[in-house]
Amino acid sequence: MLKKILSAKKFLSAVTLSFVAFGAAASPTAPKEGADYQALATPQPTDTGKKVEVIEFFAYWCPHCNTFDPLLTAWVKKQGENIAFKRVHVPYDERLAPQQKLYYTLESMGLTDQYQPKVLKALHEERQQFTRDEAVFDWVAKNGIDKAKFVETYRSFGVAGKIRRAGAMMESYKVEYWPLLVVDGRWQASPSLTGQANKDLDTEAKQQQATLQVLDALVAKARAGKK
C-alpha cells in the first residue's frame, strides 16, 4: 500500500511541477518562489541556532540520489559552518527496508559520512541488492565494521525510532519525490523542480548543478533572516 501511495504522490508531483514551470520566470541564480523552489505551507521548526538547517530526503536505491550525492557532499563541505546538514532516508516498501535500516544504523554508529560513498557504490556499481538483513551484515563485516556491534544497533529500539521519525517527517515536510532538499524548515528545492522550471537545463547534471545555486540563494536568504 505504501508503495502505491508513494507512486501516486510522485505522479501528482510531476504534474504539479509541470504547471509550476509556466507560473513564473525562473533562474537558479535568482530563484523565484513557485518556480525554482517551493515554500512549505506549514514551516517546520528547526533547532540549529544561527546555522541554517538543510535536510536531504533521499534513498540509497534511488539512482538520482546516487548521482547527486557527490555534488551535494562537496556543496555541504563548501558551506562549512553556515549550515547544519541532515539526511533523512525515506521509507518505501518491505523489500527495501534493509537499506533504510542500514543507513540509520550507520548514522547511529557515527559512520554515515565514511560509508555513504561505499554503500552507494555497492548498490549502483557493484549491483549489491541489500534486500535481506544477512546481505547487509555480510557487507558491513567485509568493509571493516564490527559485525556484532552493527547487528545489535541494527535491531535496536533507537534505529526503529529513527525509522518511525523518517516516515513522520515525510508527512510533515510534504515529501513526494526525492532527492529533495528542505532549507530552514521553509523551502523545498530539488533537481526535478529546477529542471521543470528551467527548460534550458536539459540534462540531469545541469539540473543538479543549478539546484546547488538555488540552495546557495536559499541559505543566504535564511541567514539574512537570522541576523
PDB file of C-alpha atoms in Angstrom:
ATOM      1  CA  MET A   1       0.000   0.000   0.000  1.00  0.00           C
ATOM      2  CA  LEU A   2       2.803   2.438   0.895  1.00  0.00           C
ATOM      3  CA  LYS A   3       4.448   1.782  -2.477  1.00  0.00           C
ATOM      4  CA  LYS A   4       1.195   2.577  -4.300  1.00  0.00           C
ATOM      5  CA  ILE A   5       0.681   5.758  -2.291  1.00  0.00           C
ATOM      6  CA  LEU A   6       4.227   6.949  -2.957  1.00  0.00           C
ATOM      7  CA  SER A   7       3.928   6.154  -6.668  1.00  0.00           C
ATOM      8  CA  ALA A   8       0.719   8.169  -6.837  1.00  0.00           C
ATOM      9  CA  LYS A   9       2.361  11.038  -4.982  1.00  0.00           C
ATOM     10  CA  LYS A  10       5.306  11.065  -7.382  1.00  0.00           C
ATOM     11  CA  PHE A  11       2.898  11.157 -10.342  1.00  0.00           C
ATOM     12  CA  LEU A  12       0.916  14.024  -8.842  1.00  0.00           C
ATOM     13  CA  SER A  13       4.144  15.827  -8.026  1.00  0.00           C
ATOM     14  CA  ALA A  14       5.313  15.580 -11.618  1.00  0.00           C
ATOM     15  CA  VAL A  15       2.015  17.025 -12.810  1.00  0.00           C
ATOM     16  CA  THR A  16       2.250  19.838 -10.257  1.00  0.00           C
ATOM     17  CA  LEU A  17       5.797  20.684 -11.300  1.00  0.00           C
ATOM     18  CA  SER A  18       4.812  20.834 -14.963  1.00  0.00           C
ATOM     19  CA  PHE A  19       2.281  23.531 -14.125  1.00  0.00           C
ATOM     20  CA  VAL A  20       4.714  25.376 -11.838  1.00  0.00           C
ATOM     21  CA  ALA A  21       7.129  25.738 -14.745  1.00  0.00           C
ATOM     22  CA  PHE A  22       4.722  28.057 -16.511  1.00  0.00           C
ATOM     23  CA  GLY A  23       3.898  30.114 -13.441  1.00  0.00           C
ATOM     24  CA  ALA A  24       6.942  32.370 -13.101  1.00  0.00           C
ATOM     25  CA  ALA A  25      10.157  33.348 -14.820  1.00  0.00           C
ATOM     26  CA  ALA A  26      12.822  31.086 -13.340  1.00  0.00           C
ATOM     27  CA  SER A  27      16.567  31.422 -12.817  1.00  0.00           C
ATOM     28  CA  PRO A  28      18.717  29.318 -10.481  1.00  0.00           C
ATOM     29  CA  THR A  29      20.978  32.311  -9.735  1.00  0.00           C
ATOM     30  CA  ALA A  30      17.992  34.468  -8.756  1.00  0.00           C
ATOM     31  CA  PRO A  31      15.441  31.786  -7.840  1.00  0.00           C
ATOM     32  CA  LYS A  32      11.732  32.512  -7.783  1.00  0.00           C
ATOM     33  CA  GLU A  33       9.346  31.022  -5.271  1.00  0.00           C
ATOM     34  CA  GLY A  34       6.846  28.778  -7.014  1.00  0.00           C
ATOM     35  CA  ALA A  35       9.275  28.092  -9.851  1.00  0.00           C
ATOM     36  CA  ASP A  36      12.837  27.301  -8.744  1.00  0.00           C
ATOM     37  CA  TYR A  37      11.728  26.428  -5.221  1.00  0.00           C
ATOM     38  CA  GLN A  38       8.530  25.992  -3.250  1.00  0.00           C
ATOM     39  CA  ALA A  39       7.545  27.226   0.185  1.00  0.00           C
ATOM     40  CA  LEU A  40       6.089  24.785   2.672  1.00  0.00           C
ATOM     41  CA  ALA A  41       2.533  25.723   3.583  1.00  0.00           C
ATOM     42  CA  THR A  42       3.391  24.961   7.205  1.00  0.00           C
ATOM     43  CA  PRO A  43       7.001  25.815   8.127  1.00  0.00           C
ATOM     44  CA  GLN A  44       8.688  23.230  10.326  1.00  0.00           C
ATOM     45  CA  PRO A  45      10.681  24.061  13.472  1.00  0.00           C
ATOM     46  CA  THR A  46      14.473  23.926  13.428  1.00  0.00           C
ATOM     47  CA  ASP A  47      16.916  23.501  16.299  1.00  0.00           C
ATOM     48  CA  THR A  48      20.170  24.605  14.680  1.00  0.00           C
ATOM     49  CA  GLY A  49      20.576  28.059  16.209  1.00  0.00           C
ATOM     50  CA  LYS A  50      22.296  30.535  13.892  1.00  0.00           C
ATOM     51  CA  LYS A  51      23.184  27.788  11.442  1.00  0.00           C
ATOM     52  CA  VAL A  52      20.781  27.181   8.573  1.00  0.00           C
ATOM     53  CA  GLU A  53      19.267  23.711   8.624  1.00  0.00           C
ATOM     54  CA  VAL A  54      19.424  21.826   5.312  1.00  0.00           C
ATOM     55  CA  ILE A  55      17.750  18.416   5.130  1.00  0.00           C
ATOM     56  CA  GLU A  56      18.130  15.997   2.250  1.00  0.00           C
ATOM     57  CA  PHE A  57      15.382  13.417   1.793  1.00  0.00           C
ATOM     58  CA  PHE A  58      16.926  10.556  -0.178  1.00  0.00           C
ATOM     59  CA  ALA A  59      17.092   6.784  -0.621  1.00  0.00           C
ATOM     60  CA  TYR A  60      20.090   4.544  -1.149  1.00  0.00           C
ATOM     61  CA  TRP A  61      18.388   2.699  -4.016  1.00  0.00           C
ATOM     62  CA  CYS A  62      17.433   5.913  -5.876  1.00  0.00           C
ATOM     63  CA  PRO A  63      19.672   6.393  -8.974  1.00  0.00           C
ATOM     64  CA  HIS A  64      19.108  10.163  -8.947  1.00  0.00           C
ATOM     65  CA  CYS A  65      20.160  10.379  -5.302  1.00  0.00           C
ATOM     66  CA  ASN A  66      23.265   8.403  -6.205  1.00  0.00           C
ATOM     67  CA  THR A  67      24.423  10.783  -8.951  1.00  0.00           C
ATOM     68  CA  PHE A  68      23.546  13.843  -6.872  1.00  0.00           C
ATOM     69  CA  ASP A  69      25.357  12.661  -3.731  1.00  0.00           C
ATOM     70  CA  PRO A  70      28.972  13.636  -4.608  1.00  0.00           C
ATOM     71  CA  LEU A  71      27.877  17.088  -5.794  1.00  0.00           C
ATOM     72  CA  LEU A  72      25.776  17.675  -2.704  1.00  0.00           C
ATOM     73  CA  THR A  73      28.544  16.387  -0.417  1.00  0.00           C
ATOM     74  CA  ALA A  74      31.005  18.844  -1.973  1.00  0.00           C
ATOM     75  CA  TRP A  75      28.468  21.660  -1.591  1.00  0.00           C
ATOM     76  CA  VAL A  76      27.917  20.812   2.087  1.00  0.00           C
ATOM     77  CA  LYS A  77      31.673  20.849   2.689  1.00  0.00           C
ATOM     78  CA  LYS A  78      31.955  24.241   0.976  1.00  0.00           C
ATOM     79  CA  GLN A  79      29.163  25.675   3.150  1.00  0.00           C
ATOM     80  CA  GLY A  80      31.061  24.696   6.269  1.00  0.00           C
ATOM     81  CA  GLU A  81      29.756  26.338   9.426  1.00  0.00           C
ATOM     82  CA  ASN A  82      26.982  28.171   7.563  1.00  0.00           C
ATOM     83  CA  ILE A  83      24.683  25.159   7.659  1.00  0.00           C
ATOM     84  CA  ALA A  84      23.673  22.160   9.736  1.00  0.00           C
ATOM     85  CA  PHE A  85      23.187  19.345   7.226  1.00  0.00           C
ATOM     86  CA  LYS A  86      20.980  16.330   7.897  1.00  0.00           C
ATOM     87  CA  ARG A  87      19.839  13.376   5.830  1.00  0.00           C
ATOM     88  CA  VAL A  88      16.536  11.519   6.036  1.00  0.00           C
ATOM     89  CA  HIS A  89      16.382   8.136   4.314  1.00  0.00           C
ATOM     90  CA  VAL A  90      12.810   7.754   3.097  1.00  0.00           C
ATOM     91  CA  PRO A  91      10.790   4.554   3.602  1.00  0.00           C
ATOM     92  CA  TYR A  92       9.441   2.683   0.596  1.00  0.00           C
ATOM     93  CA  ASP A  93       8.475  -0.984   0.982  1.00  0.00           C
ATOM     94  CA  GLU A  94       9.427  -4.087   2.949  1.00  0.00           C
ATOM     95  CA  ARG A  95      11.803  -5.345   0.253  1.00  0.00           C
ATOM     96  CA  LEU A  96      13.965  -2.212   0.523  1.00  0.00           C
ATOM     97  CA  ALA A  97      13.577  -1.765   4.275  1.00  0.00           C
ATOM     98  CA  PRO A  98      17.061  -3.221   4.999  1.00  0.00           C
ATOM     99  CA  GLN A  99      18.621  -0.320   3.094  1.00  0.00           C
ATOM    100  CA  GLN A 100      16.856   2.238   5.273  1.00  0.00           C
ATOM    101  CA  LYS A 101      17.884   0.293   8.389  1.00  0.00           C
ATOM    102  CA  LEU A 102      21.455   0.186   7.062  1.00  0.00           C
ATOM    103  CA  TYR A 103      21.511   3.985   6.797  1.00  0.00           C
ATOM    104  CA  TYR A 104      20.116   4.610  10.273  1.00  0.00           C
ATOM    105  CA  THR A 105      22.441   2.028  11.800  1.00  0.00           C
ATOM    106  CA  LEU A 106      25.442   3.765  10.229  1.00  0.00           C
ATOM    107  CA  GLU A 107      24.088   7.109  11.467  1.00  0.00           C
ATOM    108  CA  SER A 108      23.663   5.762  14.991  1.00  0.00           C
ATOM    109  CA  MET A 109      27.253   4.500  14.908  1.00  0.00           C
ATOM    110  CA  GLY A 110      28.609   7.803  13.564  1.00  0.00           C
ATOM    111  CA  LEU A 111      29.695   6.210  10.278  1.00  0.00           C
ATOM    112  CA  THR A 112      27.459   7.782   7.632  1.00  0.00           C
ATOM    113  CA  ASP A 113      29.999  10.203   6.162  1.00  0.00           C
ATOM    114  CA  GLN A 114      32.656   7.493   5.977  1.00  0.00           C
ATOM    115  CA  TYR A 115      30.450   4.826   4.426  1.00  0.00           C
ATOM    116  CA  GLN A 116      27.931   6.791   2.330  1.00  0.00           C
ATOM    117  CA  PRO A 117      30.023   6.584  -0.897  1.00  0.00           C
ATOM    118  CA  LYS A 118      30.828   2.920  -0.255  1.00  0.00           C
ATOM    119  CA  VAL A 119      27.172   1.951   0.167  1.00  0.00           C
ATOM    120  CA  LEU A 120      26.166   3.808  -2.992  1.00  0.00           C
ATOM    121  CA  LYS A 121      28.993   2.197  -4.948  1.00  0.00           C
ATOM    122  CA  ALA A 122      27.981  -1.253  -3.701  1.00  0.00           C
ATOM    123  CA  LEU A 123      24.388  -0.715  -4.822  1.00  0.00           C
ATOM    124  CA  HIS A 124      24.814   1.166  -8.091  1.00  0.00           C
ATOM    125  CA  GLU A 125      28.132  -0.120  -9.424  1.00  0.00           C
ATOM    126  CA  GLU A 126      28.674  -3.496  -7.810  1.00  0.00           C
ATOM    127  CA  ARG A 127      24.959  -4.418  -8.065  1.00  0.00           C
ATOM    128  CA  GLN A 128      24.567  -5.471  -4.463  1.00  0.00           C
ATOM    129  CA  GLN A 129      20.901  -5.857  -3.534  1.00  0.00           C
ATOM    130  CA  PHE A 130      20.720  -5.258   0.227  1.00  0.00           C
ATOM    131  CA  THR A 131      17.189  -6.620   0.293  1.00  0.00           C
ATOM    132  CA  ARG A 132      17.976  -9.076   3.106  1.00  0.00           C
ATOM    133  CA  ASP A 133      19.353  -8.371   6.550  1.00  0.00           C
ATOM    134  CA  GLU A 134      22.051 -11.024   6.196  1.00  0.00           C
ATOM    135  CA  ALA A 135      23.300  -9.466   2.945  1.00  0.00           C
ATOM    136  CA  VAL A 136      23.712  -6.172   4.804  1.00  0.00           C
ATOM    137  CA  PHE A 137      25.505  -7.871   7.706  1.00  0.00           C
ATOM    138  CA  ASP A 138      27.913  -9.691   5.392  1.00  0.00           C
ATOM    139  CA  TRP A 139      28.744  -6.492   3.531  1.00  0.00           C
ATOM    140  CA  VAL A 140      29.462  -4.412   6.629  1.00  0.00           C
ATOM    141  CA  ALA A 141      31.713  -7.158   8.019  1.00  0.00           C
ATOM    142  CA  LYS A 142      33.699  -7.229   4.767  1.00  0.00           C
ATOM    143  CA  ASN A 143      34.062  -3.455   4.913  1.00  0.00           C
ATOM    144  CA  GLY A 144      35.674  -3.172   8.316  1.00  0.00           C
ATOM    145  CA  ILE A 145      32.674  -2.599  10.579  1.00  0.00           C
ATOM    146  CA  ASP A 146      32.301  -4.586  13.789  1.00  0.00           C
ATOM    147  CA  LYS A 147      29.538  -7.000  12.758  1.00  0.00           C
ATOM    148  CA  ALA A 148      28.315  -7.815  16.252  1.00  0.00           C
ATOM    149  CA  LYS A 149      28.019  -4.149  17.206  1.00  0.00           C
ATOM    150  CA  PHE A 150      26.352  -3.342  13.887  1.00  0.00           C
ATOM    151  CA  VAL A 151      23.761  -6.115  14.231  1.00  0.00           C
ATOM    152  CA  GLU A 152      22.969  -5.045  17.787  1.00  0.00           C
ATOM    153  CA  THR A 153      22.446  -1.443  16.661  1.00  0.00           C
ATOM    154  CA  TYR A 154      20.516  -2.513  13.547  1.00  0.00           C
ATOM    155  CA  ARG A 155      17.985  -4.324  15.717  1.00  0.00           C
ATOM    156  CA  SER A 156      17.808  -1.649  18.418  1.00  0.00           C
ATOM    157  CA  PHE A 157      14.873   0.471  19.552  1.00  0.00           C
ATOM    158  CA  GLY A 158      16.933   3.521  18.623  1.00  0.00           C
ATOM    159  CA  VAL A 159      17.085   2.612  14.941  1.00  0.00           C
ATOM    160  CA  ALA A 160      13.391   1.641  14.966  1.00  0.00           C
ATOM    161  CA  GLY A 161      12.622   5.097  16.371  1.00  0.00           C
ATOM    162  CA  LYS A 162      14.643   6.818  13.648  1.00  0.00           C
ATOM    163  CA  ILE A 163      12.703   4.898  11.000  1.00  0.00           C
ATOM    164  CA  ARG A 164       9.370   5.923  12.512  1.00  0.00           C
ATOM    165  CA  ARG A 165      10.540   9.541  12.635  1.00  0.00           C
ATOM    166  CA  ALA A 166      11.564   9.408   8.957  1.00  0.00           C
ATOM    167  CA  GLY A 167       8.033   8.401   7.997  1.00  0.00           C
ATOM    168  CA  ALA A 168       6.550  11.178  10.126  1.00  0.00           C
ATOM    169  CA  MET A 169       8.913  13.748   8.620  1.00  0.00           C
ATOM    170  CA  MET A 170       7.861  12.778   5.096  1.00  0.00           C
ATOM    171  CA  GLU A 171       4.323  13.765   6.029  1.00  0.00           C
ATOM    172  CA  SER A 172       5.297  16.959   7.873  1.00  0.00           C
ATOM    173  CA  TYR A 173       7.611  18.181   5.107  1.00  0.00           C
ATOM    174  CA  LYS A 174       5.264  17.062   2.294  1.00  0.00           C
ATOM    175  CA  VAL A 175       7.894  14.883   0.649  1.00  0.00           C
ATOM    176  CA  GLU A 176       6.505  13.388  -2.561  1.00  0.00           C
ATOM    177  CA  TYR A 177       9.709  12.674  -4.517  1.00  0.00           C
ATOM    178  CA  TRP A 178      13.456  12.564  -3.942  1.00  0.00           C
ATOM    179  CA  PRO A 179      16.151  13.721  -3.782  1.00  0.00           C
ATOM    180  CA  LEU A 180      14.505  16.694  -2.116  1.00  0.00           C
ATOM    181  CA  LEU A 181      16.167  19.428  -0.038  1.00  0.00           C
ATOM    182  CA  VAL A 182      14.430  21.474   2.650  1.00  0.00           C
ATOM    183  CA  VAL A 183      16.127  24.693   3.755  1.00  0.00           C
ATOM    184  CA  ASP A 184      15.426  26.293   7.149  1.00  0.00           C
ATOM    185  CA  GLY A 185      12.244  24.251   7.533  1.00  0.00           C
ATOM    186  CA  ARG A 186      10.573  26.544   4.983  1.00  0.00           C
ATOM    187  CA  TRP A 187      11.624  25.921   1.386  1.00  0.00           C
ATOM    188  CA  GLN A 188      11.854  22.889  -0.863  1.00  0.00           C
ATOM    189  CA  ALA A 189      14.377  22.615  -3.705  1.00  0.00           C
ATOM    190  CA  SER A 190      15.337  19.714  -5.950  1.00  0.00           C
ATOM    191  CA  PRO A 191      16.834  18.860  -9.353  1.00  0.00           C
ATOM    192  CA  SER A 192      13.348  17.813 -10.502  1.00  0.00           C
ATOM    193  CA  LEU A 193      11.876  21.183  -9.572  1.00  0.00           C
ATOM    194  CA  THR A 194      14.785  23.126 -11.052  1.00  0.00           C
ATOM    195  CA  GLY A 195      14.581  21.163 -14.297  1.00  0.00           C
ATOM    196  CA  GLN A 196      10.850  21.747 -14.665  1.00  0.00           C
ATOM    197  CA  ALA A 197      11.283  25.465 -14.037  1.00  0.00           C
ATOM    198  CA  ASN A 198      14.244  25.934 -16.402  1.00  0.00           C
ATOM    199  CA  LYS A 199      13.767  24.230 -19.752  1.00  0.00           C
ATOM    200  CA  ASP A 200      17.331  25.002 -20.872  1.00  0.00           C
ATOM    201  CA  LEU A 201      18.585  22.611 -18.192  1.00  0.00           C
ATOM    202  CA  ASP A 202      18.178  19.605 -20.453  1.00  0.00           C
ATOM    203  CA  THR A 203      20.362  17.086 -18.600  1.00  0.00           C
ATOM    204  CA  GLU A 204      20.252  15.759 -15.076  1.00  0.00           C
ATOM    205  CA  ALA A 205      23.795  17.010 -14.459  1.00  0.00           C
ATOM    206  CA  LYS A 206      22.772  20.572 -15.362  1.00  0.00           C
ATOM    207  CA  GLN A 207      19.700  20.335 -13.150  1.00  0.00           C
ATOM    208  CA  GLN A 208      21.768  19.132 -10.218  1.00  0.00           C
ATOM    209  CA  GLN A 209      24.337  21.917 -10.584  1.00  0.00           C
ATOM    210  CA  ALA A 210      21.565  24.502 -10.892  1.00  0.00           C
ATOM    211  CA  THR A 211      19.927  23.164  -7.738  1.00  0.00           C
ATOM    212  CA  LEU A 212      23.099  23.933  -5.811  1.00  0.00           C
ATOM    213  CA  GLN A 213      22.786  27.550  -6.989  1.00  0.00           C
ATOM    214  CA  VAL A 214      19.215  27.602  -5.700  1.00  0.00           C
ATOM    215  CA  LEU A 215      20.440  26.225  -2.376  1.00  0.00           C
ATOM    216  CA  ASP A 216      23.120  28.933  -2.206  1.00  0.00           C
ATOM    217  CA  ALA A 217      20.420  31.588  -2.573  1.00  0.00           C
ATOM    218  CA  LEU A 218      18.076  29.979  -0.039  1.00  0.00           C
ATOM    219  CA  VAL A 219      20.826  29.568   2.554  1.00  0.00           C
ATOM    220  CA  ALA A 220      21.791  33.233   2.098  1.00  0.00           C
ATOM    221  CA  LYS A 221      18.137  34.220   2.460  1.00  0.00           C
ATOM    222  CA  ALA A 222      17.757  32.189   5.638  1.00  0.00           C
ATOM    223  CA  ARG A 223      20.997  33.545   7.108  1.00  0.00           C
ATOM    224  CA  ALA A 224      19.866  37.118   6.467  1.00  0.00           C
ATOM    225  CA  GLY A 225      16.736  36.396   8.471  1.00  0.00           C
ATOM    226  CA  LYS A 226      18.755  35.086  11.419  1.00  0.00           C
ATOM    227  CA  LYS A 227      20.826  38.255  11.942  1.00  0.00           C
TER     228      LYS A 227
END
